[in-house]
mmCIF file with all atom_site columns, C-alpha atoms in Angstrom:
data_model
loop_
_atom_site.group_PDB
_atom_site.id
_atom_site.type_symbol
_atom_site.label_atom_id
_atom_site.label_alt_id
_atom_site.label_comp_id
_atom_site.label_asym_id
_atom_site.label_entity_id
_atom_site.label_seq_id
_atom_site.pdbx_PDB_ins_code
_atom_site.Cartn_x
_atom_site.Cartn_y
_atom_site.Cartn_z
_atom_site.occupancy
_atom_site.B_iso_or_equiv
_atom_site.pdbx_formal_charge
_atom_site.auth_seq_id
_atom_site.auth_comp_id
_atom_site.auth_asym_id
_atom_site.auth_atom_id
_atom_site.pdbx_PDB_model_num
ATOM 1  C CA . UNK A 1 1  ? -16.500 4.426   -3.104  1.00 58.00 ? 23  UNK A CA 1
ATOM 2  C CA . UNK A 1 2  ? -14.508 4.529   0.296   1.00 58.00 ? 24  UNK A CA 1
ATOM 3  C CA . UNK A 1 3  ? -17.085 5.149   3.157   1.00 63.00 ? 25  UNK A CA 1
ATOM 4  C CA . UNK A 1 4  ? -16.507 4.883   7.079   1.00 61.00 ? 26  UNK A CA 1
ATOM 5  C CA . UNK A 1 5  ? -18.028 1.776   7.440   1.00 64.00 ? 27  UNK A CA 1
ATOM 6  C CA . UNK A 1 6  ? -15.891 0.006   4.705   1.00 63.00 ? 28  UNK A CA 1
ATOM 7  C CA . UNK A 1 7  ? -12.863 2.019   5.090   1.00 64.00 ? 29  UNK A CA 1
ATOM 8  C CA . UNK A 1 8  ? -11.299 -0.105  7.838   1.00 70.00 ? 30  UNK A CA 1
ATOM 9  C CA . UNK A 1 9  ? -9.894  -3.668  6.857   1.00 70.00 ? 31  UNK A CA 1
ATOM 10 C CA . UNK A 1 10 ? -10.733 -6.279  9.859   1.00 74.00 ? 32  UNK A CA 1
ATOM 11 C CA . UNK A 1 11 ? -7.724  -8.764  9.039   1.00 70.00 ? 33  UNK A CA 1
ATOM 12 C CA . UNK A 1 12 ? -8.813  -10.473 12.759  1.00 75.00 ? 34  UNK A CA 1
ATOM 13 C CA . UNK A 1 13 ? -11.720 -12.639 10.744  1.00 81.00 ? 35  UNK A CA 1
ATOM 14 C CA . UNK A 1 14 ? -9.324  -14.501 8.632   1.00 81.00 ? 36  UNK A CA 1
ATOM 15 C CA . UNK A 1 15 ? -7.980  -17.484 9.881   1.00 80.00 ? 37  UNK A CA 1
ATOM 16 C CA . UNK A 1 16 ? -4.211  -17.791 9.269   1.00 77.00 ? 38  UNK A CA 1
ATOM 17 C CA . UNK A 1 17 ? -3.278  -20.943 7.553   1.00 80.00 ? 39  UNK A CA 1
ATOM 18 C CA . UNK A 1 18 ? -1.475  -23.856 8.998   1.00 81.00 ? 40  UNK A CA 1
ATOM 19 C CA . UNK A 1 19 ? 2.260   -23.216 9.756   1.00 76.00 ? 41  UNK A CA 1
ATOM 20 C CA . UNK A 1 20 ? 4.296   -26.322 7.837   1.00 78.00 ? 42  UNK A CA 1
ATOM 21 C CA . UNK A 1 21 ? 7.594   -26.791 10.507  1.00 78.00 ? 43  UNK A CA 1
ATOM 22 C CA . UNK A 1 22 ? 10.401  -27.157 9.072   1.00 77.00 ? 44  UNK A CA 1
ATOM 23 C CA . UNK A 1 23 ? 14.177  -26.403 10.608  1.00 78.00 ? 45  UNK A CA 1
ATOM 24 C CA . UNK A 1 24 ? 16.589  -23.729 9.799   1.00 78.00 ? 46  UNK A CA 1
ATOM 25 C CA . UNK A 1 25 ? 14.209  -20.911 9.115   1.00 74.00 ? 47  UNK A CA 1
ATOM 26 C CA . UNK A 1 26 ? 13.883  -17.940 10.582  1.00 74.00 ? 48  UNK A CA 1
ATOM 27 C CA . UNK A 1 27 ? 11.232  -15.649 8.956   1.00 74.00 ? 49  UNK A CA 1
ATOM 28 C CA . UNK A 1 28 ? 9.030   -18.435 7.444   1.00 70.00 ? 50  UNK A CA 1
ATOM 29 C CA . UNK A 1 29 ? 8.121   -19.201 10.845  1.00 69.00 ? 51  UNK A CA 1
ATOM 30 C CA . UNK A 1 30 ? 6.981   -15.863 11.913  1.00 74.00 ? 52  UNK A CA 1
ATOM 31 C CA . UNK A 1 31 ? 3.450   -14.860 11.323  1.00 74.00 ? 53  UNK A CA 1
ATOM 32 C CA . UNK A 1 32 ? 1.677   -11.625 10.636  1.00 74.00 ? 54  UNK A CA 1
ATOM 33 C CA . UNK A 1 33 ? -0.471  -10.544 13.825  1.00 75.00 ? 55  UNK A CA 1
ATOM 34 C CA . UNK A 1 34 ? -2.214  -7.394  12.709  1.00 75.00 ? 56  UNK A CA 1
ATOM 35 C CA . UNK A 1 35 ? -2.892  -5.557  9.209   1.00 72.00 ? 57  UNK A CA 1
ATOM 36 C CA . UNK A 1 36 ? -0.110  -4.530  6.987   1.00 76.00 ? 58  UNK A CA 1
ATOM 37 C CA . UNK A 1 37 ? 0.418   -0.640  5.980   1.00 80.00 ? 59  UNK A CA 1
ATOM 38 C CA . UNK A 1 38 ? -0.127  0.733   2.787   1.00 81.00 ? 60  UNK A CA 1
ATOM 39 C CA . UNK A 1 39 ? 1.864   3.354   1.263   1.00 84.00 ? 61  UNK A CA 1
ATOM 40 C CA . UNK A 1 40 ? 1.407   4.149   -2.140  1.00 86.00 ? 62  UNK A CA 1
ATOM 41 C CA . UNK A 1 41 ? 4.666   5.196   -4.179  1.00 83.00 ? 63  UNK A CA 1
ATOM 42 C CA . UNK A 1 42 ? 2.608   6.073   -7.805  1.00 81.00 ? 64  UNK A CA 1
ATOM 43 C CA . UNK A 1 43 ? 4.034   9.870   -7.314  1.00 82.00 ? 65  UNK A CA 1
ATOM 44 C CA . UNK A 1 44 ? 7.404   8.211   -7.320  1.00 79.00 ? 66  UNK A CA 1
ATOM 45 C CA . UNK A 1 45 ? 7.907   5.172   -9.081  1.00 73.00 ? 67  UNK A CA 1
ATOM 46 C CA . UNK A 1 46 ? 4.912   4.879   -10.742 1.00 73.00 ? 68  UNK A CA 1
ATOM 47 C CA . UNK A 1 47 ? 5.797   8.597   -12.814 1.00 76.00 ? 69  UNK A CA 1
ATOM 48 C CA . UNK A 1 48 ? 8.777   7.471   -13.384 1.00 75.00 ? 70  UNK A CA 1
ATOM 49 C CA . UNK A 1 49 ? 7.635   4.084   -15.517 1.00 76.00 ? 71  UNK A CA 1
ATOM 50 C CA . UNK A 1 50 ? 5.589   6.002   -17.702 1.00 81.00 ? 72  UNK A CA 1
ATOM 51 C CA . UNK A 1 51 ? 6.378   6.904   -21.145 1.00 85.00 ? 73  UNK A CA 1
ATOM 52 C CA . UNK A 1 52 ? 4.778   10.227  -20.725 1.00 87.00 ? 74  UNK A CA 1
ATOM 53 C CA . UNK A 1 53 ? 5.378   11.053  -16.894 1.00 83.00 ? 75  UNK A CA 1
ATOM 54 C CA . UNK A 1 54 ? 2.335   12.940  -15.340 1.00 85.00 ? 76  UNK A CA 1
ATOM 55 C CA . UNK A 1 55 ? 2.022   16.390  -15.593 1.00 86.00 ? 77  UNK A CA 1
ATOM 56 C CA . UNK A 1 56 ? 1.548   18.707  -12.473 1.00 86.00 ? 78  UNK A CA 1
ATOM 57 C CA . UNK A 1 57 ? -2.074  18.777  -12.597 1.00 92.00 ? 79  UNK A CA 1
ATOM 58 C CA . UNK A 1 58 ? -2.121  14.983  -13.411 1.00 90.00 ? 80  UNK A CA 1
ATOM 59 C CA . UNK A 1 59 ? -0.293  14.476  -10.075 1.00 87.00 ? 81  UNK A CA 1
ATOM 60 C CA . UNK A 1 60 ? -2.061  17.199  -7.989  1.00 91.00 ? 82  UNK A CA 1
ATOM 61 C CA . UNK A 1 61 ? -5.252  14.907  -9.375  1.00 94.00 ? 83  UNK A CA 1
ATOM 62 C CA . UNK A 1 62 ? -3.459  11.755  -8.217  1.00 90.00 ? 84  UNK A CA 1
ATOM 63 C CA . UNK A 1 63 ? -2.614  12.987  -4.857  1.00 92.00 ? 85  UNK A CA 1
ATOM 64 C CA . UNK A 1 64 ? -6.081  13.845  -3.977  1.00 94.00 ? 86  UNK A CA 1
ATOM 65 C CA . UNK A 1 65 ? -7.085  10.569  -4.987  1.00 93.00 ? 87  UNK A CA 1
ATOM 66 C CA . UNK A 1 66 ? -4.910  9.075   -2.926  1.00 90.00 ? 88  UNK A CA 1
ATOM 67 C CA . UNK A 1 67 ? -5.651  11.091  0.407   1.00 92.00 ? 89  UNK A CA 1
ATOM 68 C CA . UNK A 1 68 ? -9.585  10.475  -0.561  1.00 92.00 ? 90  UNK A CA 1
ATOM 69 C CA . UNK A 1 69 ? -9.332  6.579   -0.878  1.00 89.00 ? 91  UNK A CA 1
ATOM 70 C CA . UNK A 1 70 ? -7.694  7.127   2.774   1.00 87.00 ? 92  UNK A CA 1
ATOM 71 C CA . UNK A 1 71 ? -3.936  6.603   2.391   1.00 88.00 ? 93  UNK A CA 1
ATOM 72 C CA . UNK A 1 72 ? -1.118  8.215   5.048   1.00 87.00 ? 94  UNK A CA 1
ATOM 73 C CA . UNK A 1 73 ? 1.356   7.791   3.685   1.00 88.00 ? 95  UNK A CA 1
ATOM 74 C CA . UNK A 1 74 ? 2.434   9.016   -0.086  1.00 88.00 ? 96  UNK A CA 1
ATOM 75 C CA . UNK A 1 75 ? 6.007   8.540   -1.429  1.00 85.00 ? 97  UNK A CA 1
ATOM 76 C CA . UNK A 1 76 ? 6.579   11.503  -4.087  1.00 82.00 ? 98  UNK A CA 1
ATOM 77 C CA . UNK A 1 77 ? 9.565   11.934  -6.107  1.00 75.00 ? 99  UNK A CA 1
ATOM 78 C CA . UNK A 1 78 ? 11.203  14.778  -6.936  1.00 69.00 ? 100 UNK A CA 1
ATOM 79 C CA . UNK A 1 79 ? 13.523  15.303  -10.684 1.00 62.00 ? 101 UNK A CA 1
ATOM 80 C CA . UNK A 1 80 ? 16.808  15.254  -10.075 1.00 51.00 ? 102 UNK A CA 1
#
């Protein structure tokens, strides 16, 4: 269960690992300085791997799972 106190990810108490230097790189030799973001896309592309895609309900259910485990941001998909 998602609370307050374990909502929030503290990425600073990992160490990052040692950087191997090598030349002609350019994003290899960048490093991550804070948390990534999250954005689920199971309204979009999840739905639209399933054999039998999620009904309205299903996805009303699945959206309010997502906002309660504390995502902001939600891709949904609309049929064309």
């Amino acid at each position: 269960m998602i609370t307050p106190n374990n909502a929030r990810f503290d990425h600073r108490k990992y160490r990052p690992f040692p950087a191997i230097k090598k030349t002609d790189r350019r994003w290899p030799d960048q490093s991550l300085t804070a948390a990534p973001h999250w954005c689920s896309v199971d309204l979009r592309d999840g739905n639209q791997a399933l054999i039998e895609p999620m009904s309205v309900a299903q996805k009303q259910r699945m959206w309010g799972l997502l906002v309660k485990m504390g995502f902001k941001e939600i891709e949904v998909g609309f049929p064309a």
